[in-house]
PDB file of C-alpha atoms in Angstrom:
ATOM      1  CA  UNK A  13      24.653  16.983 -23.267  1.00 65.00           C
ATOM      2  CA  UNK A  14      23.188  15.623 -20.057  1.00 71.00           C
ATOM      3  CA  UNK A  15      23.231  11.937 -19.420  1.00 92.00           C
ATOM      4  CA  UNK A  16      24.537   8.971 -17.526  1.00 95.00           C
ATOM      5  CA  UNK A  17      27.954   7.490 -18.162  1.00 96.00           C
ATOM      6  CA  UNK A  18      28.890   3.993 -17.115  1.00 97.00           C
ATOM      7  CA  UNK A  19      32.385   2.581 -17.306  1.00 95.00           C
ATOM      8  CA  UNK A  20      33.904   0.310 -18.243  1.00 95.00           C
ATOM      9  CA  UNK A  21      31.597  -1.031 -20.936  1.00 94.00           C
ATOM     10  CA  UNK A  22      33.211  -4.465 -20.771  1.00 95.00           C
ATOM     11  CA  UNK A  23      35.083  -5.910 -17.807  1.00 93.00           C
ATOM     12  CA  UNK A  24      36.709  -9.251 -17.163  1.00 92.00           C
ATOM     13  CA  UNK A  25      37.442 -10.424 -13.673  1.00 89.00           C
ATOM     14  CA  UNK A  26      39.138 -13.390 -12.139  1.00 89.00           C
ATOM     15  CA  UNK A  27      37.351 -15.263  -9.411  1.00 86.00           C
ATOM     16  CA  UNK A  28      38.056 -13.810  -5.974  1.00 86.00           C
ATOM     17  CA  UNK A  29      38.630 -10.267  -7.207  1.00 90.00           C
ATOM     18  CA  UNK A  30      36.565  -7.230  -6.328  1.00 93.00           C
ATOM     19  CA  UNK A  31      35.661  -4.880  -9.168  1.00 95.00           C
ATOM     20  CA  UNK A  32      34.089  -1.439  -9.153  1.00 96.00           C
ATOM     21  CA  UNK A  33      31.708  -0.200 -11.836  1.00 97.00           C
ATOM     22  CA  UNK A  34      31.482   3.530 -12.310  1.00 98.00           C
ATOM     23  CA  UNK A  35      28.266   5.505 -12.799  1.00 98.00           C
ATOM     24  CA  UNK A  36      28.268   9.271 -13.266  1.00 97.00           C
ATOM     25  CA  UNK A  37      25.331  11.548 -14.119  1.00 97.00           C
ATOM     26  CA  UNK A  38      25.103  15.232 -14.914  1.00 95.00           C
ATOM     27  CA  UNK A  39      21.308  15.411 -14.932  1.00 95.00           C
ATOM     28  CA  UNK A  40      21.162  16.809 -11.388  1.00 94.00           C
ATOM     29  CA  UNK A  41      18.984  13.895 -10.325  1.00 94.00           C
ATOM     30  CA  UNK A  42      18.806  13.000  -6.656  1.00 93.00           C
ATOM     31  CA  UNK A  43      17.855   9.345  -6.983  1.00 93.00           C
ATOM     32  CA  UNK A  44      20.076   6.716  -8.557  1.00 96.00           C
ATOM     33  CA  UNK A  45      19.712   2.959  -9.051  1.00 96.00           C
ATOM     34  CA  UNK A  46      21.756  -0.125  -9.896  1.00 97.00           C
ATOM     35  CA  UNK A  47      20.155  -3.078 -11.678  1.00 97.00           C
ATOM     36  CA  UNK A  48      21.467  -6.420 -12.805  1.00 97.00           C
ATOM     37  CA  UNK A  49      20.213  -8.187 -15.927  1.00 95.00           C
ATOM     38  CA  UNK A  50      20.908 -11.809 -16.821  1.00 92.00           C
ATOM     39  CA  UNK A  51      20.370 -13.196 -20.346  1.00 85.00           C
ATOM     40  CA  UNK A  52      16.698 -13.302 -21.236  1.00 78.00           C
ATOM     41  CA  UNK A  53      15.719 -11.853 -17.866  1.00 82.00           C
ATOM     42  CA  UNK A  54      14.301  -8.616 -16.591  1.00 87.00           C
ATOM     43  CA  UNK A  55      16.064  -6.077 -14.410  1.00 93.00           C
ATOM     44  CA  UNK A  56      16.654  -6.889 -10.757  1.00 94.00           C
ATOM     45  CA  UNK A  57      17.326  -4.111  -8.275  1.00 93.00           C
ATOM     46  CA  UNK A  58      20.648  -4.254  -6.424  1.00 96.00           C
ATOM     47  CA  UNK A  59      20.856  -0.915  -4.584  1.00 95.00           C
ATOM     48  CA  UNK A  60      19.231   2.487  -4.809  1.00 94.00           C
ATOM     49  CA  UNK A  61      19.963   5.880  -3.370  1.00 94.00           C
ATOM     50  CA  UNK A  62      17.579   8.759  -2.783  1.00 91.00           C
ATOM     51  CA  UNK A  63      20.144  11.329  -1.632  1.00 91.00           C
ATOM     52  CA  UNK A  64      23.834  11.786  -1.017  1.00 94.00           C
ATOM     53  CA  UNK A  65      25.298   9.664   1.785  1.00 94.00           C
ATOM     54  CA  UNK A  66      22.239   7.436   1.937  1.00 92.00           C
ATOM     55  CA  UNK A  67      21.241   4.265   0.101  1.00 93.00           C
ATOM     56  CA  UNK A  68      19.018   1.218   0.452  1.00 92.00           C
ATOM     57  CA  UNK A  69      19.413  -2.444  -0.408  1.00 93.00           C
ATOM     58  CA  UNK A  70      17.345  -3.707  -3.278  1.00 91.00           C
ATOM     59  CA  UNK A  71      16.186  -7.255  -3.907  1.00 90.00           C
ATOM     60  CA  UNK A  72      19.607  -8.808  -4.598  1.00 94.00           C
ATOM     61  CA  UNK A  73      22.135  -6.757  -2.608  1.00 96.00           C
ATOM     62  CA  UNK A  74      24.183  -9.680  -1.255  1.00 95.00           C
ATOM     63  CA  UNK A  75      27.750  -9.596  -2.573  1.00 95.00           C
ATOM     64  CA  UNK A  76      27.510  -5.965  -3.677  1.00 97.00           C
ATOM     65  CA  UNK A  77      28.345  -2.632  -2.067  1.00 97.00           C
ATOM     66  CA  UNK A  78      27.786   0.999  -3.059  1.00 98.00           C
ATOM     67  CA  UNK A  79      28.670   4.498  -1.956  1.00 97.00           C
ATOM     68  CA  UNK A  80      27.070   7.879  -2.618  1.00 97.00           C
ATOM     69  CA  UNK A  81      29.565  10.521  -1.597  1.00 97.00           C
ATOM     70  CA  UNK A  82      28.586  12.889  -4.391  1.00 96.00           C
ATOM     71  CA  UNK A  83      25.259  13.551  -6.064  1.00 96.00           C
ATOM     72  CA  UNK A  84      26.757  12.836  -9.477  1.00 97.00           C
ATOM     73  CA  UNK A  85      28.364   9.505  -8.643  1.00 97.00           C
ATOM     74  CA  UNK A  86      27.038   6.113  -7.540  1.00 98.00           C
ATOM     75  CA  UNK A  87      29.744   3.430  -7.950  1.00 98.00           C
ATOM     76  CA  UNK A  88      28.943  -0.255  -7.506  1.00 98.00           C
ATOM     77  CA  UNK A  89      31.492  -2.735  -6.158  1.00 97.00           C
ATOM     78  CA  UNK A  90      31.024  -6.376  -7.021  1.00 95.00           C
ATOM     79  CA  UNK A  91      32.793  -8.258  -4.263  1.00 93.00           C
ATOM     80  CA  UNK A  92      34.235 -11.755  -4.203  1.00 88.00           C
ATOM     81  CA  UNK A  93      31.245 -12.719  -2.071  1.00 86.00           C
ATOM     82  CA  UNK A  94      28.990 -12.468  -5.129  1.00 87.00           C
ATOM     83  CA  UNK A  95      28.890 -16.066  -6.327  1.00 86.00           C
ATOM     84  CA  UNK A  96      27.574 -15.511  -9.815  1.00 90.00           C
ATOM     85  CA  UNK A  97      28.625 -12.020 -10.890  1.00 92.00           C
ATOM     86  CA  UNK A  98      28.640 -12.485 -14.668  1.00 94.00           C
ATOM     87  CA  UNK A  99      25.842 -10.210 -15.891  1.00 95.00           C
ATOM     88  CA  UNK A 100      24.896  -6.950 -17.564  1.00 95.00           C
ATOM     89  CA  UNK A 101      24.823  -4.089 -15.021  1.00 97.00           C
ATOM     90  CA  UNK A 102      22.686  -1.013 -15.583  1.00 97.00           C
ATOM     91  CA  UNK A 103      22.813   2.249 -13.670  1.00 97.00           C
ATOM     92  CA  UNK A 104      19.929   4.711 -13.783  1.00 96.00           C
ATOM     93  CA  UNK A 105      18.954   8.048 -12.325  1.00 95.00           C
ATOM     94  CA  UNK A 106      15.408   9.209 -11.765  1.00 92.00           C
ATOM     95  CA  UNK A 107      13.758  12.354 -13.059  1.00 88.00           C
ATOM     96  CA  UNK A 108      11.392  14.095 -10.655  1.00 84.00           C
ATOM     97  CA  UNK A 109       8.509  12.886 -12.852  1.00 81.00           C
ATOM     98  CA  UNK A 110       9.563   9.324 -12.114  1.00 83.00           C
ATOM     99  CA  UNK A 111      11.140   8.402 -15.430  1.00 88.00           C
ATOM    100  CA  UNK A 112      14.412   6.486 -15.198  1.00 92.00           C
ATOM    101  CA  UNK A 113      17.324   7.407 -17.438  1.00 93.00           C
ATOM    102  CA  UNK A 114      19.754   4.566 -18.019  1.00 95.00           C
ATOM    103  CA  UNK A 115      23.426   4.415 -18.798  1.00 96.00           C
ATOM    104  CA  UNK A 116      24.651   2.146 -21.596  1.00 94.00           C
ATOM    105  CA  UNK A 117      25.514  -0.610 -19.167  1.00 95.00           C
ATOM    106  CA  UNK A 118      28.602  -2.535 -18.085  1.00 96.00           C
ATOM    107  CA  UNK A 119      29.024  -6.157 -19.060  1.00 95.00           C
ATOM    108  CA  UNK A 120      30.992  -8.101 -16.444  1.00 95.00           C
ATOM    109  CA  UNK A 121      32.428 -11.527 -17.186  1.00 94.00           C
ATOM    110  CA  UNK A 122      34.121 -13.695 -14.592  1.00 90.00           C
ATOM    111  CA  UNK A 123      36.862 -15.881 -16.002  1.00 85.00           C
TER     112      UNK A 123
ATOM    113  CA  UNK B  27       6.708  -7.341  -1.645  1.00 60.00           C
ATOM    114  CA  UNK B  28       6.439  -6.853  -5.376  1.00 72.00           C
ATOM    115  CA  UNK B  29       5.162  -9.251  -8.019  1.00 88.00           C
ATOM    116  CA  UNK B  30       4.981  -8.127 -11.636  1.00 93.00           C
ATOM    117  CA  UNK B  31       3.890 -10.552 -14.357  1.00 95.00           C
ATOM    118  CA  UNK B  32       4.198 -10.299 -18.122  1.00 96.00           C
ATOM    119  CA  UNK B  33       4.091 -12.896 -20.888  1.00 96.00           C
ATOM    120  CA  UNK B  34       7.561 -14.129 -21.743  1.00 95.00           C
ATOM    121  CA  UNK B  35       7.327 -13.953 -25.525  1.00 96.00           C
ATOM    122  CA  UNK B  36       4.940 -12.763 -28.220  1.00 97.00           C
ATOM    123  CA  UNK B  37       4.991 -12.822 -32.007  1.00 97.00           C
ATOM    124  CA  UNK B  38       3.082 -10.441 -34.254  1.00 97.00           C
ATOM    125  CA  UNK B  39       2.964  -9.534 -37.928  1.00 97.00           C
ATOM    126  CA  UNK B  40       4.312  -6.352 -39.450  1.00 97.00           C
ATOM    127  CA  UNK B  41       1.544  -3.765 -39.777  1.00 97.00           C
ATOM    128  CA  UNK B  42      -0.651  -5.409 -37.156  1.00 97.00           C
ATOM    129  CA  UNK B  43      -1.593  -4.377 -33.607  1.00 97.00           C
ATOM    130  CA  UNK B  44      -0.262  -6.134 -30.508  1.00 98.00           C
ATOM    131  CA  UNK B  45      -1.208  -5.789 -26.848  1.00 98.00           C
ATOM    132  CA  UNK B  46       1.288  -6.658 -24.118  1.00 98.00           C
ATOM    133  CA  UNK B  47      -0.258  -7.175 -20.692  1.00 98.00           C
ATOM    134  CA  UNK B  48       1.213  -6.580 -17.264  1.00 97.00           C
ATOM    135  CA  UNK B  49      -0.310  -7.437 -13.909  1.00 97.00           C
ATOM    136  CA  UNK B  50       1.177  -6.338 -10.633  1.00 95.00           C
ATOM    137  CA  UNK B  51       0.822  -6.852  -6.911  1.00 92.00           C
ATOM    138  CA  UNK B  52       2.886  -4.378  -4.947  1.00 83.00           C
ATOM    139  CA  UNK B  53       2.927  -3.111  -1.408  1.00 79.00           C
ATOM    140  CA  UNK B  54       2.531   0.437  -2.685  1.00 82.00           C
ATOM    141  CA  UNK B  55       1.895   2.114  -6.014  1.00 87.00           C
ATOM    142  CA  UNK B  56       3.057   5.419  -7.360  1.00 84.00           C
ATOM    143  CA  UNK B  57       2.994   4.871 -11.108  1.00 91.00           C
ATOM    144  CA  UNK B  58       3.642   2.290 -13.811  1.00 94.00           C
ATOM    145  CA  UNK B  59       6.204   2.551 -16.592  1.00 95.00           C
ATOM    146  CA  UNK B  60       6.798   0.822 -19.889  1.00 97.00           C
ATOM    147  CA  UNK B  61      10.294   0.603 -21.339  1.00 96.00           C
ATOM    148  CA  UNK B  62      11.602  -0.782 -24.603  1.00 97.00           C
ATOM    149  CA  UNK B  63      14.902  -2.645 -24.655  1.00 95.00           C
ATOM    150  CA  UNK B  64      16.702  -3.847 -27.763  1.00 94.00           C
ATOM    151  CA  UNK B  65      19.107  -6.725 -27.265  1.00 89.00           C
ATOM    152  CA  UNK B  66      22.350  -5.650 -25.610  1.00 87.00           C
ATOM    153  CA  UNK B  67      21.179  -2.082 -25.084  1.00 90.00           C
ATOM    154  CA  UNK B  68      19.834  -0.032 -22.201  1.00 91.00           C
ATOM    155  CA  UNK B  69      16.067   0.344 -21.763  1.00 93.00           C
ATOM    156  CA  UNK B  70      14.431   3.449 -23.173  1.00 93.00           C
ATOM    157  CA  UNK B  71      11.325   5.090 -21.743  1.00 93.00           C
ATOM    158  CA  UNK B  72       8.008   4.632 -23.537  1.00 95.00           C
ATOM    159  CA  UNK B  73       5.226   5.677 -21.174  1.00 94.00           C
ATOM    160  CA  UNK B  74       4.179   6.445 -17.641  1.00 93.00           C
ATOM    161  CA  UNK B  75       0.701   5.964 -16.129  1.00 95.00           C
ATOM    162  CA  UNK B  76      -0.216   7.096 -12.651  1.00 92.00           C
ATOM    163  CA  UNK B  77      -3.969   7.527 -13.092  1.00 94.00           C
ATOM    164  CA  UNK B  78      -6.489   5.093 -14.579  1.00 96.00           C
ATOM    165  CA  UNK B  79      -7.076   5.298 -18.284  1.00 96.00           C
ATOM    166  CA  UNK B  80      -5.357   5.349 -21.610  1.00 96.00           C
ATOM    167  CA  UNK B  81      -2.297   7.404 -22.525  1.00 93.00           C
ATOM    168  CA  UNK B  82      -1.600   7.679 -26.225  1.00 93.00           C
ATOM    169  CA  UNK B  83       1.719   8.607 -27.767  1.00 90.00           C
ATOM    170  CA  UNK B  84       1.946   8.069 -31.486  1.00 94.00           C
ATOM    171  CA  UNK B  85       1.869   4.378 -32.358  1.00 96.00           C
ATOM    172  CA  UNK B  86       2.176   3.443 -28.680  1.00 96.00           C
ATOM    173  CA  UNK B  87      -0.576   3.581 -26.055  1.00 97.00           C
ATOM    174  CA  UNK B  88      -0.580   2.454 -22.448  1.00 97.00           C
ATOM    175  CA  UNK B  89      -3.552   1.674 -20.240  1.00 98.00           C
ATOM    176  CA  UNK B  90      -3.793   1.414 -16.470  1.00 97.00           C
ATOM    177  CA  UNK B  91      -6.413   0.075 -14.063  1.00 97.00           C
ATOM    178  CA  UNK B  92      -5.200   0.525 -10.504  1.00 95.00           C
ATOM    179  CA  UNK B  93      -8.140  -1.351  -8.961  1.00 94.00           C
ATOM    180  CA  UNK B  94      -7.303  -4.415 -11.053  1.00 95.00           C
ATOM    181  CA  UNK B  95      -3.523  -4.092 -10.800  1.00 95.00           C
ATOM    182  CA  UNK B  96      -3.396  -4.243 -14.569  1.00 96.00           C
ATOM    183  CA  UNK B  97      -1.772  -2.410 -17.435  1.00 98.00           C
ATOM    184  CA  UNK B  98      -1.237  -2.998 -21.113  1.00 98.00           C
ATOM    185  CA  UNK B  99       0.957  -1.556 -23.815  1.00 98.00           C
ATOM    186  CA  UNK B 100      -0.614  -1.321 -27.243  1.00 98.00           C
ATOM    187  CA  UNK B 101       1.578  -1.093 -30.319  1.00 97.00           C
ATOM    188  CA  UNK B 102      -0.083  -0.182 -33.596  1.00 97.00           C
ATOM    189  CA  UNK B 103       1.152  -0.433 -37.184  1.00 97.00           C
ATOM    190  CA  UNK B 104       3.956  -2.724 -36.121  1.00 97.00           C
ATOM    191  CA  UNK B 105       7.325  -2.252 -37.740  1.00 97.00           C
ATOM    192  CA  UNK B 106      10.263  -4.658 -37.847  1.00 97.00           C
ATOM    193  CA  UNK B 107      12.237  -2.288 -35.613  1.00 96.00           C
ATOM    194  CA  UNK B 108       9.655  -2.840 -32.865  1.00 97.00           C
ATOM    195  CA  UNK B 109      11.185  -6.273 -32.272  1.00 97.00           C
ATOM    196  CA  UNK B 110      12.515  -5.845 -28.748  1.00 97.00           C
ATOM    197  CA  UNK B 111      11.779  -6.633 -25.133  1.00 96.00           C
ATOM    198  CA  UNK B 112       9.116  -4.562 -23.414  1.00 97.00           C
ATOM    199  CA  UNK B 113       9.519  -4.067 -19.686  1.00 96.00           C
ATOM    200  CA  UNK B 114       6.768  -3.157 -17.255  1.00 96.00           C
ATOM    201  CA  UNK B 115       7.947  -1.404 -14.080  1.00 94.00           C
ATOM    202  CA  UNK B 116       6.153  -0.207 -10.962  1.00 93.00           C
ATOM    203  CA  UNK B 117       7.187   2.667  -8.746  1.00 89.00           C
ATOM    204  CA  UNK B 118       6.617   1.982  -5.083  1.00 84.00           C
ATOM    205  CA  UNK B 119       6.653   4.940  -2.684  1.00 76.00           C
ATOM    206  CA  UNK B 120       8.265   2.672  -0.116  1.00 66.00           C
ATOM    207  CA  UNK B 121       9.111   3.998   3.305  1.00 61.00           C
ATOM    208  CA  UNK B 122      11.236   6.876   4.433  1.00 60.00           C
ATOM    209  CA  UNK B 123      10.852   8.627   1.106  1.00 62.00           C
ATOM    210  CA  UNK B 124      12.651   5.900  -0.849  1.00 67.00           C
ATOM    211  CA  UNK B 125      11.154   5.397  -4.297  1.00 79.00           C
ATOM    212  CA  UNK B 126      11.758   1.833  -5.337  1.00 85.00           C
ATOM    213  CA  UNK B 127      11.272   0.974  -9.012  1.00 88.00           C
ATOM    214  CA  UNK B 128      10.732  -2.734  -9.686  1.00 89.00           C
ATOM    215  CA  UNK B 129      10.727  -4.314 -13.142  1.00 92.00           C
ATOM    216  CA  UNK B 130       8.902  -7.323 -14.496  1.00 92.00           C
ATOM    217  CA  UNK B 131      10.829  -9.968 -16.416  1.00 92.00           C
ATOM    218  CA  UNK B 132       9.931  -8.383 -19.741  1.00 94.00           C
ATOM    219  CA  UNK B 133       8.098  -9.550 -22.857  1.00 96.00           C
ATOM    220  CA  UNK B 134      10.190 -10.362 -25.905  1.00 96.00           C
ATOM    221  CA  UNK B 135       8.267  -9.291 -28.995  1.00 97.00           C
ATOM    222  CA  UNK B 136       9.181 -10.647 -32.391  1.00 97.00           C
ATOM    223  CA  UNK B 137       7.714  -8.884 -35.415  1.00 97.00           C
ATOM    224  CA  UNK B 138       7.584 -11.052 -38.524  1.00 97.00           C
ATOM    225  CA  UNK B 139       7.019  -9.974 -42.138  1.00 95.00           C
TER     226      UNK B 139
END
């Protein structure tokens, strides 16, 4: 079955630590996206990538970094520079028609 | 920049019809999406409008007016399971071939018996 897999589903981090969230897709989509969602809020764009080895900052990129070394993979690193990292993180890839397919999300909590 | 507005919350009765509005002001436009999101879950696709008019899909319909920067999602014969957040999103062609997809804050719909 094709889809998007995010891991881990739940992650706890101490202040000052970097953490990396995994996102893998086997849909053969070129474009991939990372969003952050806070309780009761909509989705805010962190980074997006149109093709391998290229990506663009979204609206709230500060404190985050990404890489796109393979078409299937778009990992997100939440660095210690991100002051309020506790949130629900969603990865998506985009069908050529424009529709976004989402992973199940990763819930990050800073202790 | 992008600005997408939706009502924060709505309440409707089971079996009724509800209309959720979305207005947008974006630097570019290449389509508007509606997604449904149940609490704690990922959004799921409902509809996509790129041309003006109404798109119907079962109990759900979506309307777009590009000249007015306006869309609505119409839900008919409401069921309790329709209680969820409904997210409006705009696809912006951007520059350099980058397709940015920006979401509104979402409308939390509560269906009551």
